[in-house]
Amino acid sequence: MNYTALAKSIFRGDRKAAARLISIVEDEEEGYEDAMKLVFSGTKGAGVLGVTGPPGVGKSTLVFELAKRYRKNGKSVGIVAVDPTSPLTGGAILGDRIRMTDLAGDQGVFIRSMGTRGGTGGLSLQASNTIRILDAMGCEEIIVETVGAGQTQVDIMGLADTVVVVTMPGTGDEVQSIKAGLLEIADIYVVNKMDLPGAMSTAADLKSMLNLVDDWKGWKPPVLLASANSGRGIDELTGSIGGHRSRMLDPVVSMERRSKQARKEIFDIITGQIMHSIASNIQADELDAIVREVVEKKTNPYDAARKISIAASRTGKPPKAL
Amino acid sequence: MARKIRVLIAKPGLDGHDRGAKVVARALRDAGMEVIYTGLHQSPEQIVQTALQEDVDAIGLSSLSGAHDVLFPRVMELVKKNRMKVLVTAGGIIPEEDIPALKKCGIAAVFGPGTPIDDIVKFHKERLSQKG
Amino acid sequence: MLMALALKKKGKAGARRGNSSGQTARPGRQPKAVVPETAERRAGYPNLSWIETDPFYVQDRDFDYGERLGLPGEYPFTRGIHRDMYLGRLWTMRQFAGFGSAFETNRRFKYLLSHGETGLSVAFDYPTLYGYDTDDPHSEGEYGKCGVAVSSLEDMTVLFDGIPLDTVSTSMTINGPASVIWAMYLGAAEAQGVSKSRLRGTIQNDVLKEYIAQKSFIFPPAPSMRLVIDTFEYGMHNVPSWNTISISGYHIREAGSTAVQELAFTLADGLEYVRQGIERGLDPNLFVPRLSFFFNAHNDFFEEIAKYRAARRIWAREMKESFGLTSERAMKLRFHTQTAGCTLTAEQPENNITRVSIQAMAAVLGGTQSLHTNSLDEALALPTEKAVRTALRTQQIIAYESGIPNVVDPLGGSYYVEWLTDQMEERAYRIFDEISMYGGVIGAIERGYFQKAITESSYRYQKEVERKERIVVGVNEFTTDEPLEIPTLRLDPKGRDRQVARLRKLRRTRDRSKFESAMNRLRKIAEGEENTMPAILDAVRAKATLGEVTGVLRDVFGEYSEQQII
């Protein structure tokens, strides 16, 4: 299919077309890449903010508050909310669509929920395509919200200019889970629900953890307190986001981050293409047979992988297998 | 990759009875669909905007307050205005005599209390199997 | 701190259990192998809380009647809070009613009173429950549908026109804007010339369960709790016979919880209110006696009875031992019951009369103080007069024909009921422990603990019904194809327009400066720390509408939005 007409309507700000193209990208429908090439050329350079953290810490409310601030400053806002897809059923509940108070539905806000799915292209790729579509449609500020725990974690650093890691006061689980994988990616920390007991000590824990890392390259992530529900601390947060963003104006810093991101995306695409060619060149039962050989120890995983790689580079296109 | 069916489960109006809506949402999820749940107290405008942005294949409206007679037709009006191709169903406490009017404005099915959830899942699968 | 104390208590219950030397280590239970299973009915049949039961129960020699039960009217009040229970006075027959305008509902109230109802219970429409006036855009399509629209003191005055408020007790199901609606009621009484000290009744005012289950919250938890404690304090000093809260499990159950969860969540809420009242500096021996409870009466007959009995025992123990209260009235858990709306079926609706009868009997055998019986048509629409009358008659038949009220706690000492009561108590304490791990009720709300637990239970139950592991008569078994023939109540289609016209006239004709100064004062007090009740009462007297008063509070306190848990 040719979706370039759809892509062109997106440049005119057509919301329905944007919504449709996002689905097409998510479903990895034949020909979506060509549409994305066009979209890439039409992006206007929206600011991209990543918000992540363990479940239940109030990320969505925080995102809502940030979006309200952007709207107040006259910016149009896109929000991409990513929730996990069930590996068992392939289904997903994408529940955290934020309630926008404006009764009629604010035309300056576009919210899109995504399941992590696990297609061959990988989620990061679909998320970054979604961001580009929203950018090309005219969103000036884009916020990506992901759950920063579990296996299907999105590489939010590869998508966003600034990453905010959110946590809340509690039993220590939250801080532990940050330690386990979010520590390196944060540009800003927020201890949300600051009214709950233990907020100060959670912030102190985070700060002491940060002190263990010494190579900040000029930006040491601040630890902020906020209460998204009552709106407290949000102005400080937007200030801090602005501070981090102005650092990105430095060409050296910016080039480093963006090169990393572009490199990652290119390799994600290559991985996706390899997976895709495996899927289109190897029959399911053929693949099953190779897998079985490894299980039955008739061969080892390395030789099996080689065999699949060779088969995948065959020419001709047997029916899809995966 | 298989095309994913996306469904919006929406609660227009002010009633807070989300038990049924959540059970349906979970059942559709378990059937492999992507379900977007709006949360409570959504206006028809918000629901249709959400459906448009999320590019859903179906909308399930749930109301137990009796406001369906005003709010559901309003949703349908907006669906038509936006020229959306979307399957709309309704559930909750809806008196028998209100059903013809709802169907007339384009609601494909009304699932009253006691409808087996499997019926709802099947209905969506059948009607949305040729997505696109 | 409270939960830590609760934890200690659980240890004690465990010790009691450990004392028994029987081979099953479950006193009161018959070893399972003795009884053969039949094809029709399995042994170990799980009840609605998935507690497995044995085929029959035997005496538990370690059971300490004095400690576990006491006499009726004696600590720990397992057997009821009155020595003479229904011999002294029957429970209050209180039918929840309200629809359309204050005029229409006033007529329904008079109808119910003329048929022998002994207390009033007001159902408000959704806009009112959320603090919106009838003409607010949020109210579109909702006017008068599930209750009566009350937007002003004038509406409240109409609602009770010709009903002397010093002779009737009134329960009002209102939470987010409870203090505003209560102020209107106090204003209506003032207009009748009835002094506050003579008013009896209840405002539901239980915001915690709104976050947990019912979802008609407005403000974030902290300011909501402040408003609640404000009413405790105001009530203590000004309206001494009023129950300033009805801590409710009903809605938790309707949202799909089990009986055990209903019991535990509700009592945990209750303990939180006590703690916060004490934190404010109120004397618990004075304010706790004005806290009342509200439970569901669901299908599993004995489980429900055990639930009420366990609730009384836990509350009494917590008040006496954990909080060290001395007032016996503070230890007595008083509760209203409503039969379970979610058990009503749209199919073969006449069957609902039978369901309601069984549920109502459980409530009476469990020692309820007041009771609402649902109408057979409530799964379909607003109840008609005839349906409401039949529901009331159900209570009257139990009261006057069945002989059940003639003996106090007739099930006390039943092997099964006492075992089940112990089970409910023990499992409730386990849930208290879980809640304490979240840092208490508010922490658990913010982390979605309750919402998740309820959703899990409700989904599990629904799946069992779908698989016919649970039979719902007329729905998944014993079905018929006959068409429904239930007359349903229709609202006057012009009602909303008339209500809006009245409201606009009120806003046009009121004393502008008096109104504005009252509103300014309310804002100032809401921003500070003083008790809000007097300022709300003044605003209402100055003809501020519900939406206007709540609007000021929304401005100052902000609005709460919850995390979605499915």
PDB file of N, CA, C and O in Angstrom, chain B residues 13-19 22-23 26-27 30 37 39-41 64-67 69-71 93 95 97-98 113-114 116-118, chain C residues 126-127 130 138 140-142 145-146 214-215 253-256 342 347 378-380 455-456 458-459 462 466 488 490 564-566:
ATOM      1  N   GLY B  13     -21.030  10.432  31.062  1.00  0.00           N
ATOM      2  CA  GLY B  13     -21.899  10.781  32.176  1.00  0.00           C
ATOM      3  C   GLY B  13     -21.197  10.703  33.509  1.00  0.00           C
ATOM      4  O   GLY B  13     -19.992  10.520  33.587  1.00  0.00           O
ATOM      5  N   LEU B  14     -21.985  10.817  34.564  1.00  0.00           N
ATOM      6  CA  LEU B  14     -21.396  10.993  35.892  1.00  0.00           C
ATOM      7  C   LEU B  14     -21.409   9.746  36.768  1.00  0.00           C
ATOM      8  O   LEU B  14     -20.863   9.754  37.851  1.00  0.00           O
ATOM      9  N   ASP B  15     -22.049   8.656  36.333  1.00  0.00           N
ATOM     10  CA  ASP B  15     -22.113   7.535  37.277  1.00  0.00           C
ATOM     11  C   ASP B  15     -20.761   6.854  37.394  1.00  0.00           C
ATOM     12  O   ASP B  15     -19.964   6.837  36.476  1.00  0.00           O
ATOM     13  N   GLY B  16     -20.511   6.334  38.588  1.00  0.00           N
ATOM     14  CA  GLY B  16     -19.192   5.771  38.884  1.00  0.00           C
ATOM     15  C   GLY B  16     -19.156   4.260  38.842  1.00  0.00           C
ATOM     16  O   GLY B  16     -18.212   3.648  39.308  1.00  0.00           O
ATOM     17  N   HIS B  17     -20.196   3.655  38.284  1.00  0.00           N
ATOM     18  CA  HIS B  17     -20.255   2.188  38.275  1.00  0.00           C
ATOM     19  C   HIS B  17     -19.414   1.639  37.132  1.00  0.00           C
ATOM     20  O   HIS B  17     -19.905   1.460  36.034  1.00  0.00           O
ATOM     21  N   ASP B  18     -18.146   1.372  37.427  1.00  0.00           N
ATOM     22  CA  ASP B  18     -17.262   0.956  36.350  1.00  0.00           C
ATOM     23  C   ASP B  18     -16.985  -0.545  36.364  1.00  0.00           C
ATOM     24  O   ASP B  18     -16.160  -1.035  35.630  1.00  0.00           O
ATOM     25  N   ARG B  19     -17.712  -1.264  37.227  1.00  0.00           N
ATOM     26  CA  ARG B  19     -17.459  -2.691  37.348  1.00  0.00           C
ATOM     27  C   ARG B  19     -17.652  -3.416  36.016  1.00  0.00           C
ATOM     28  O   ARG B  19     -16.785  -4.143  35.558  1.00  0.00           O
ATOM     29  N   LYS B  22     -15.142  -2.434  33.287  1.00  0.00           N
ATOM     30  CA  LYS B  22     -13.814  -3.006  33.514  1.00  0.00           C
ATOM     31  C   LYS B  22     -13.782  -4.497  33.197  1.00  0.00           C
ATOM     32  O   LYS B  22     -12.790  -5.000  32.671  1.00  0.00           O
ATOM     33  N   VAL B  23     -14.859  -5.194  33.531  1.00  0.00           N
ATOM     34  CA  VAL B  23     -14.909  -6.626  33.219  1.00  0.00           C
ATOM     35  C   VAL B  23     -14.847  -6.828  31.702  1.00  0.00           C
ATOM     36  O   VAL B  23     -14.094  -7.657  31.196  1.00  0.00           O
ATOM     37  N   ARG B  26     -11.332  -6.079  30.403  1.00  0.00           N
ATOM     38  CA  ARG B  26     -10.389  -7.173  30.661  1.00  0.00           C
ATOM     39  C   ARG B  26     -10.625  -8.343  29.727  1.00  0.00           C
ATOM     40  O   ARG B  26      -9.688  -8.972  29.246  1.00  0.00           O
ATOM     41  N   ALA B  27     -11.900  -8.647  29.485  1.00  0.00           N
ATOM     42  CA  ALA B  27     -12.214  -9.788  28.629  1.00  0.00           C
ATOM     43  C   ALA B  27     -11.721  -9.536  27.202  1.00  0.00           C
ATOM     44  O   ALA B  27     -11.172 -10.428  26.555  1.00  0.00           O
ATOM     45  N   ASP B  30      -8.062  -9.999  27.208  1.00  0.00           N
ATOM     46  CA  ASP B  30      -7.709 -11.415  27.232  1.00  0.00           C
ATOM     47  C   ASP B  30      -7.929 -12.076  25.875  1.00  0.00           C
ATOM     48  O   ASP B  30      -7.356 -13.125  25.593  1.00  0.00           O
ATOM     49  N   TYR B  37      -9.163   2.405  27.975  1.00  0.00           N
ATOM     50  CA  TYR B  37     -10.248   2.705  28.904  1.00  0.00           C
ATOM     51  C   TYR B  37     -10.160   4.177  29.271  1.00  0.00           C
ATOM     52  O   TYR B  37      -9.105   4.658  29.659  1.00  0.00           O
ATOM     53  N   GLY B  39     -11.707   5.873  31.646  1.00  0.00           N
ATOM     54  CA  GLY B  39     -11.990   6.354  32.985  1.00  0.00           C
ATOM     55  C   GLY B  39     -13.373   6.970  33.006  1.00  0.00           C
ATOM     56  O   GLY B  39     -14.082   6.991  31.993  1.00  0.00           O
ATOM     57  N   LEU B  40     -13.737   7.477  34.182  1.00  0.00           N
ATOM     58  CA  LEU B  40     -15.113   7.934  34.388  1.00  0.00           C
ATOM     59  C   LEU B  40     -15.349   9.341  33.852  1.00  0.00           C
ATOM     60  O   LEU B  40     -14.417  10.080  33.567  1.00  0.00           O
ATOM     61  N   HIS B  41     -16.629   9.650  33.776  1.00  0.00           N
ATOM     62  CA  HIS B  41     -17.083  11.039  33.589  1.00  0.00           C
ATOM     63  C   HIS B  41     -16.603  11.680  32.298  1.00  0.00           C
ATOM     64  O   HIS B  41     -16.109  12.802  32.299  1.00  0.00           O
ATOM     65  N   LEU B  64     -24.866   3.561  33.636  1.00  0.00           N
ATOM     66  CA  LEU B  64     -25.856   2.966  34.521  1.00  0.00           C
ATOM     67  C   LEU B  64     -26.707   4.027  35.189  1.00  0.00           C
ATOM     68  O   LEU B  64     -27.440   3.762  36.125  1.00  0.00           O
ATOM     69  N   SER B  65     -26.611   5.256  34.708  1.00  0.00           N
ATOM     70  CA  SER B  65     -27.313   6.320  35.415  1.00  0.00           C
ATOM     71  C   SER B  65     -28.619   6.688  34.732  1.00  0.00           C
ATOM     72  O   SER B  65     -29.418   7.422  35.287  1.00  0.00           O
ATOM     73  N   GLY B  66     -28.829   6.192  33.534  1.00  0.00           N
ATOM     74  CA  GLY B  66     -30.039   6.570  32.813  1.00  0.00           C
ATOM     75  C   GLY B  66     -29.819   7.722  31.857  1.00  0.00           C
ATOM     76  O   GLY B  66     -30.740   8.133  31.160  1.00  0.00           O
ATOM     77  N   ALA B  67     -28.575   8.222  31.818  1.00  0.00           N
ATOM     78  CA  ALA B  67     -28.314   9.356  30.937  1.00  0.00           C
ATOM     79  C   ALA B  67     -28.067   8.923  29.493  1.00  0.00           C
ATOM     80  O   ALA B  67     -27.813   9.757  28.632  1.00  0.00           O
ATOM     81  N   ASP B  69     -30.010   8.079  27.196  1.00  0.00           N
ATOM     82  CA  ASP B  69     -30.941   8.605  26.190  1.00  0.00           C
ATOM     83  C   ASP B  69     -30.478   9.934  25.619  1.00  0.00           C
ATOM     84  O   ASP B  69     -30.812  10.284  24.498  1.00  0.00           O
ATOM     85  N   VAL B  70     -29.693  10.679  26.412  1.00  0.00           N
ATOM     86  CA  VAL B  70     -29.175  11.954  25.924  1.00  0.00           C
ATOM     87  C   VAL B  70     -27.748  11.790  25.388  1.00  0.00           C
ATOM     88  O   VAL B  70     -27.408  12.298  24.326  1.00  0.00           O
ATOM     89  N   LEU B  71     -26.928  11.050  26.144  1.00  0.00           N
ATOM     90  CA  LEU B  71     -25.488  11.056  25.851  1.00  0.00           C
ATOM     91  C   LEU B  71     -25.094  10.144  24.690  1.00  0.00           C
ATOM     92  O   LEU B  71     -24.218  10.485  23.910  1.00  0.00           O
ATOM     93  N   ILE B  93     -27.420  -0.183  32.309  1.00  0.00           N
ATOM     94  CA  ILE B  93     -28.848  -0.325  32.588  1.00  0.00           C
ATOM     95  C   ILE B  93     -29.617   0.504  31.572  1.00  0.00           C
ATOM     96  O   ILE B  93     -29.643   1.734  31.639  1.00  0.00           O
ATOM     97  N   PRO B  95     -33.304   0.493  29.625  1.00  0.00           N
ATOM     98  CA  PRO B  95     -34.628  -0.130  29.508  1.00  0.00           C
ATOM     99  C   PRO B  95     -34.909  -0.582  28.079  1.00  0.00           C
ATOM    100  O   PRO B  95     -34.510   0.100  27.119  1.00  0.00           O
ATOM    101  N   GLU B  97     -37.369  -0.464  26.192  1.00  0.00           N
ATOM    102  CA  GLU B  97     -38.063   0.424  25.247  1.00  0.00           C
ATOM    103  C   GLU B  97     -37.150   1.532  24.700  1.00  0.00           C
ATOM    104  O   GLU B  97     -37.516   2.214  23.752  1.00  0.00           O
ATOM    105  N   ASP B  98     -35.962   1.691  25.288  1.00  0.00           N
ATOM    106  CA  ASP B  98     -35.032   2.700  24.762  1.00  0.00           C
ATOM    107  C   ASP B  98     -34.153   2.150  23.647  1.00  0.00           C
ATOM    108  O   ASP B  98     -33.490   2.913  22.937  1.00  0.00           O
ATOM    109  N   PRO B 113     -27.645  -6.018  31.344  1.00  0.00           N
ATOM    110  CA  PRO B 113     -27.079  -6.773  32.456  1.00  0.00           C
ATOM    111  C   PRO B 113     -27.289  -8.266  32.212  1.00  0.00           C
ATOM    112  O   PRO B 113     -28.315  -8.672  31.676  1.00  0.00           O
ATOM    113  N   GLY B 114     -26.312  -9.058  32.589  1.00  0.00           N
ATOM    114  CA  GLY B 114     -26.457 -10.501  32.435  1.00  0.00           C
ATOM    115  C   GLY B 114     -25.993 -11.021  31.091  1.00  0.00           C
ATOM    116  O   GLY B 114     -25.987 -12.224  30.862  1.00  0.00           O
ATOM    117  N   PRO B 116     -23.563 -12.568  28.699  1.00  0.00           N
ATOM    118  CA  PRO B 116     -22.275 -13.236  28.915  1.00  0.00           C
ATOM    119  C   PRO B 116     -21.155 -12.450  28.245  1.00  0.00           C
ATOM    120  O   PRO B 116     -21.326 -11.992  27.109  1.00  0.00           O
ATOM    121  N   ILE B 117     -20.021 -12.288  28.938  1.00  0.00           N
ATOM    122  CA  ILE B 117     -18.957 -11.479  28.333  1.00  0.00           C
ATOM    123  C   ILE B 117     -18.439 -12.122  27.057  1.00  0.00           C
ATOM    124  O   ILE B 117     -17.995 -11.432  26.166  1.00  0.00           O
ATOM    125  N   ASP B 118     -18.519 -13.441  27.002  1.00  0.00           N
ATOM    126  CA  ASP B 118     -18.069 -14.115  25.787  1.00  0.00           C
ATOM    127  C   ASP B 118     -18.847 -13.646  24.557  1.00  0.00           C
ATOM    128  O   ASP B 118     -18.290 -13.535  23.469  1.00  0.00           O
TER     129      ASP B 118
ATOM    130  N   TYR C 126     -26.851  12.395  40.042  1.00  0.00           N
ATOM    131  CA  TYR C 126     -25.401  12.446  39.874  1.00  0.00           C
ATOM    132  C   TYR C 126     -24.822  13.853  39.930  1.00  0.00           C
ATOM    133  O   TYR C 126     -23.806  14.079  40.588  1.00  0.00           O
ATOM    134  N   PRO C 127     -25.439  14.820  39.264  1.00  0.00           N
ATOM    135  CA  PRO C 127     -24.871  16.171  39.379  1.00  0.00           C
ATOM    136  C   PRO C 127     -24.752  16.605  40.841  1.00  0.00           C
ATOM    137  O   PRO C 127     -23.718  17.138  41.252  1.00  0.00           O
ATOM    138  N   TYR C 130     -21.855  15.140  42.634  1.00  0.00           N
ATOM    139  CA  TYR C 130     -20.564  15.717  42.263  1.00  0.00           C
ATOM    140  C   TYR C 130     -20.497  17.213  42.525  1.00  0.00           C
ATOM    141  O   TYR C 130     -19.547  17.870  42.111  1.00  0.00           O
ATOM    142  N   HIS C 138     -21.681  19.757  32.926  1.00  0.00           N
ATOM    143  CA  HIS C 138     -21.395  18.379  33.351  1.00  0.00           C
ATOM    144  C   HIS C 138     -22.672  17.586  33.617  1.00  0.00           C
ATOM    145  O   HIS C 138     -22.642  16.363  33.692  1.00  0.00           O
ATOM    146  N   GLU C 140     -25.347  17.334  31.897  1.00  0.00           N
ATOM    147  CA  GLU C 140     -26.114  16.969  30.716  1.00  0.00           C
ATOM    148  C   GLU C 140     -26.591  15.517  30.763  1.00  0.00           C
ATOM    149  O   GLU C 140     -25.803  14.600  30.960  1.00  0.00           O
ATOM    150  N   GLY C 141     -27.902  15.366  30.638  1.00  0.00           N
ATOM    151  CA  GLY C 141     -28.483  14.032  30.567  1.00  0.00           C
ATOM    152  C   GLY C 141     -28.681  13.350  31.906  1.00  0.00           C
ATOM    153  O   GLY C 141     -29.200  12.239  31.967  1.00  0.00           O
ATOM    154  N   GLU C 142     -28.236  13.960  32.995  1.00  0.00           N
ATOM    155  CA  GLU C 142     -28.238  13.264  34.285  1.00  0.00           C
ATOM    156  C   GLU C 142     -29.321  13.756  35.244  1.00  0.00           C
ATOM    157  O   GLU C 142     -29.529  13.140  36.289  1.00  0.00           O
ATOM    158  N   LYS C 145     -32.105  11.548  37.296  1.00  0.00           N
ATOM    159  CA  LYS C 145     -32.177  10.172  36.807  1.00  0.00           C
ATOM    160  C   LYS C 145     -32.006   9.141  37.928  1.00  0.00           C
ATOM    161  O   LYS C 145     -32.728   8.164  37.987  1.00  0.00           O
ATOM    162  N   CYS C 146     -31.001   9.323  38.752  1.00  0.00           N
ATOM    163  CA  CYS C 146     -30.754   8.304  39.785  1.00  0.00           C
ATOM    164  C   CYS C 146     -31.035   8.841  41.165  1.00  0.00           C
ATOM    165  O   CYS C 146     -30.637   8.265  42.164  1.00  0.00           O
ATOM    166  N   GLN C 214     -16.548   3.832  45.028  1.00  0.00           N
ATOM    167  CA  GLN C 214     -17.739   4.447  44.461  1.00  0.00           C
ATOM    168  C   GLN C 214     -17.424   5.559  43.469  1.00  0.00           C
ATOM    169  O   GLN C 214     -18.231   5.882  42.618  1.00  0.00           O
ATOM    170  N   LYS C 215     -16.257   6.151  43.629  1.00  0.00           N
ATOM    171  CA  LYS C 215     -15.710   7.088  42.641  1.00  0.00           C
ATOM    172  C   LYS C 215     -16.402   8.450  42.567  1.00  0.00           C
ATOM    173  O   LYS C 215     -16.137   9.206  41.652  1.00  0.00           O
ATOM    174  N   ARG C 253     -18.595  -3.461  48.116  1.00  0.00           N
ATOM    175  CA  ARG C 253     -19.122  -4.762  47.710  1.00  0.00           C
ATOM    176  C   ARG C 253     -19.760  -4.700  46.323  1.00  0.00           C
ATOM    177  O   ARG C 253     -19.578  -5.586  45.500  1.00  0.00           O
ATOM    178  N   GLU C 254     -20.505  -3.632  46.090  1.00  0.00           N
ATOM    179  CA  GLU C 254     -21.172  -3.498  44.790  1.00  0.00           C
ATOM    180  C   GLU C 254     -20.141  -3.400  43.665  1.00  0.00           C
ATOM    181  O   GLU C 254     -20.405  -3.804  42.538  1.00  0.00           O
ATOM    182  N   ALA C 255     -18.985  -2.858  43.971  1.00  0.00           N
ATOM    183  CA  ALA C 255     -17.944  -2.741  42.955  1.00  0.00           C
ATOM    184  C   ALA C 255     -17.291  -4.084  42.685  1.00  0.00           C
ATOM    185  O   ALA C 255     -16.465  -4.199  41.784  1.00  0.00           O
ATOM    186  N   GLY C 256     -17.659  -5.094  43.486  1.00  0.00           N
ATOM    187  CA  GLY C 256     -17.178  -6.437  43.170  1.00  0.00           C
ATOM    188  C   GLY C 256     -16.272  -7.078  44.200  1.00  0.00           C
ATOM    189  O   GLY C 256     -15.684  -8.118  43.944  1.00  0.00           O
ATOM    190  N   CYS C 342     -26.354  -5.340  43.180  1.00  0.00           N
ATOM    191  CA  CYS C 342     -25.687  -6.050  42.085  1.00  0.00           C
ATOM    192  C   CYS C 342     -26.180  -7.490  41.952  1.00  0.00           C
ATOM    193  O   CYS C 342     -25.863  -8.155  40.973  1.00  0.00           O
ATOM    194  N   GLU C 347     -33.277 -10.431  34.200  1.00  0.00           N
ATOM    195  CA  GLU C 347     -34.044 -11.588  33.755  1.00  0.00           C
ATOM    196  C   GLU C 347     -34.972 -12.038  34.881  1.00  0.00           C
ATOM    197  O   GLU C 347     -34.564 -12.097  36.033  1.00  0.00           O
ATOM    198  N   GLU C 378     -35.054  -2.697  40.063  1.00  0.00           N
ATOM    199  CA  GLU C 378     -33.932  -1.756  40.085  1.00  0.00           C
ATOM    200  C   GLU C 378     -32.802  -2.104  39.122  1.00  0.00           C
ATOM    201  O   GLU C 378     -31.953  -1.271  38.848  1.00  0.00           O
ATOM    202  N   ALA C 379     -32.778  -3.351  38.640  1.00  0.00           N
ATOM    203  CA  ALA C 379     -31.773  -3.676  37.616  1.00  0.00           C
ATOM    204  C   ALA C 379     -32.192  -3.122  36.256  1.00  0.00           C
ATOM    205  O   ALA C 379     -31.429  -3.159  35.305  1.00  0.00           O
ATOM    206  N   LEU C 380     -33.418  -2.640  36.178  1.00  0.00           N
ATOM    207  CA  LEU C 380     -33.933  -2.163  34.898  1.00  0.00           C
ATOM    208  C   LEU C 380     -34.010  -0.655  34.820  1.00  0.00           C
ATOM    209  O   LEU C 380     -33.654  -0.050  33.823  1.00  0.00           O
ATOM    210  N   THR C 455     -11.045  -5.235  41.711  1.00  0.00           N
ATOM    211  CA  THR C 455     -11.145  -5.624  40.310  1.00  0.00           C
ATOM    212  C   THR C 455     -10.832  -7.110  40.133  1.00  0.00           C
ATOM    213  O   THR C 455     -11.515  -7.814  39.389  1.00  0.00           O
ATOM    214  N   GLU C 456      -9.829  -7.580  40.862  1.00  0.00           N
ATOM    215  CA  GLU C 456      -9.477  -9.003  40.772  1.00  0.00           C
ATOM    216  C   GLU C 456     -10.657  -9.873  41.212  1.00  0.00           C
ATOM    217  O   GLU C 456     -11.022 -10.834  40.541  1.00  0.00           O
ATOM    218  N   SER C 458     -13.817  -9.156  41.393  1.00  0.00           N
ATOM    219  CA  SER C 458     -14.995  -9.038  40.555  1.00  0.00           C
ATOM    220  C   SER C 458     -14.806  -9.814  39.251  1.00  0.00           C
ATOM    221  O   SER C 458     -15.722 -10.470  38.757  1.00  0.00           O
ATOM    222  N   TYR C 459     -13.589  -9.793  38.731  1.00  0.00           N
ATOM    223  CA  TYR C 459     -13.322 -10.513  37.485  1.00  0.00           C
ATOM    224  C   TYR C 459     -13.375 -12.020  37.720  1.00  0.00           C
ATOM    225  O   TYR C 459     -13.943 -12.765  36.921  1.00  0.00           O
ATOM    226  N   GLN C 462     -16.984 -13.047  37.987  1.00  0.00           N
ATOM    227  CA  GLN C 462     -17.647 -13.005  36.694  1.00  0.00           C
ATOM    228  C   GLN C 462     -17.253 -14.206  35.833  1.00  0.00           C
ATOM    229  O   GLN C 462     -18.090 -14.820  35.182  1.00  0.00           O
ATOM    230  N   GLU C 466     -19.590 -17.106  34.226  1.00  0.00           N
ATOM    231  CA  GLU C 466     -19.545 -17.442  32.800  1.00  0.00           C
ATOM    232  C   GLU C 466     -19.327 -18.939  32.584  1.00  0.00           C
ATOM    233  O   GLU C 466     -19.853 -19.524  31.658  1.00  0.00           O
ATOM    234  N   THR C 488     -41.829   0.496  33.983  1.00  0.00           N
ATOM    235  CA  THR C 488     -40.756   1.317  34.543  1.00  0.00           C
ATOM    236  C   THR C 488     -41.208   2.759  34.674  1.00  0.00           C
ATOM    237  O   THR C 488     -42.056   3.236  33.931  1.00  0.00           O
ATOM    238  N   ARG C 490     -41.094   6.625  34.438  1.00  0.00           N
ATOM    239  CA  ARG C 490     -40.561   7.614  33.491  1.00  0.00           C
ATOM    240  C   ARG C 490     -40.567   8.975  34.150  1.00  0.00           C
ATOM    241  O   ARG C 490     -41.506   9.337  34.856  1.00  0.00           O
ATOM    242  N   GLN C 564      -6.005   4.695  36.827  1.00  0.00           N
ATOM    243  CA  GLN C 564      -6.939   3.675  36.367  1.00  0.00           C
ATOM    244  C   GLN C 564      -6.396   2.277  36.600  1.00  0.00           C
ATOM    245  O   GLN C 564      -5.299   1.967  36.167  1.00  0.00           O
ATOM    246  N   ILE C 565      -7.171   1.481  37.301  1.00  0.00           N
ATOM    247  CA  ILE C 565      -6.743   0.106  37.554  1.00  0.00           C
ATOM    248  C   ILE C 565      -7.784  -0.838  37.005  1.00  0.00           C
ATOM    249  O   ILE C 565      -8.962  -0.716  37.333  1.00  0.00           O
ATOM    250  N   ILE C 566      -7.361  -1.711  36.122  1.00  0.00           N
ATOM    251  CA  ILE C 566      -8.350  -2.592  35.512  1.00  0.00           C
ATOM    252  C   ILE C 566      -7.973  -4.034  35.790  1.00  0.00           C
ATOM    253  O   ILE C 566      -6.827  -4.403  35.673  1.00  0.00           O
TER     254      ILE C 566
END
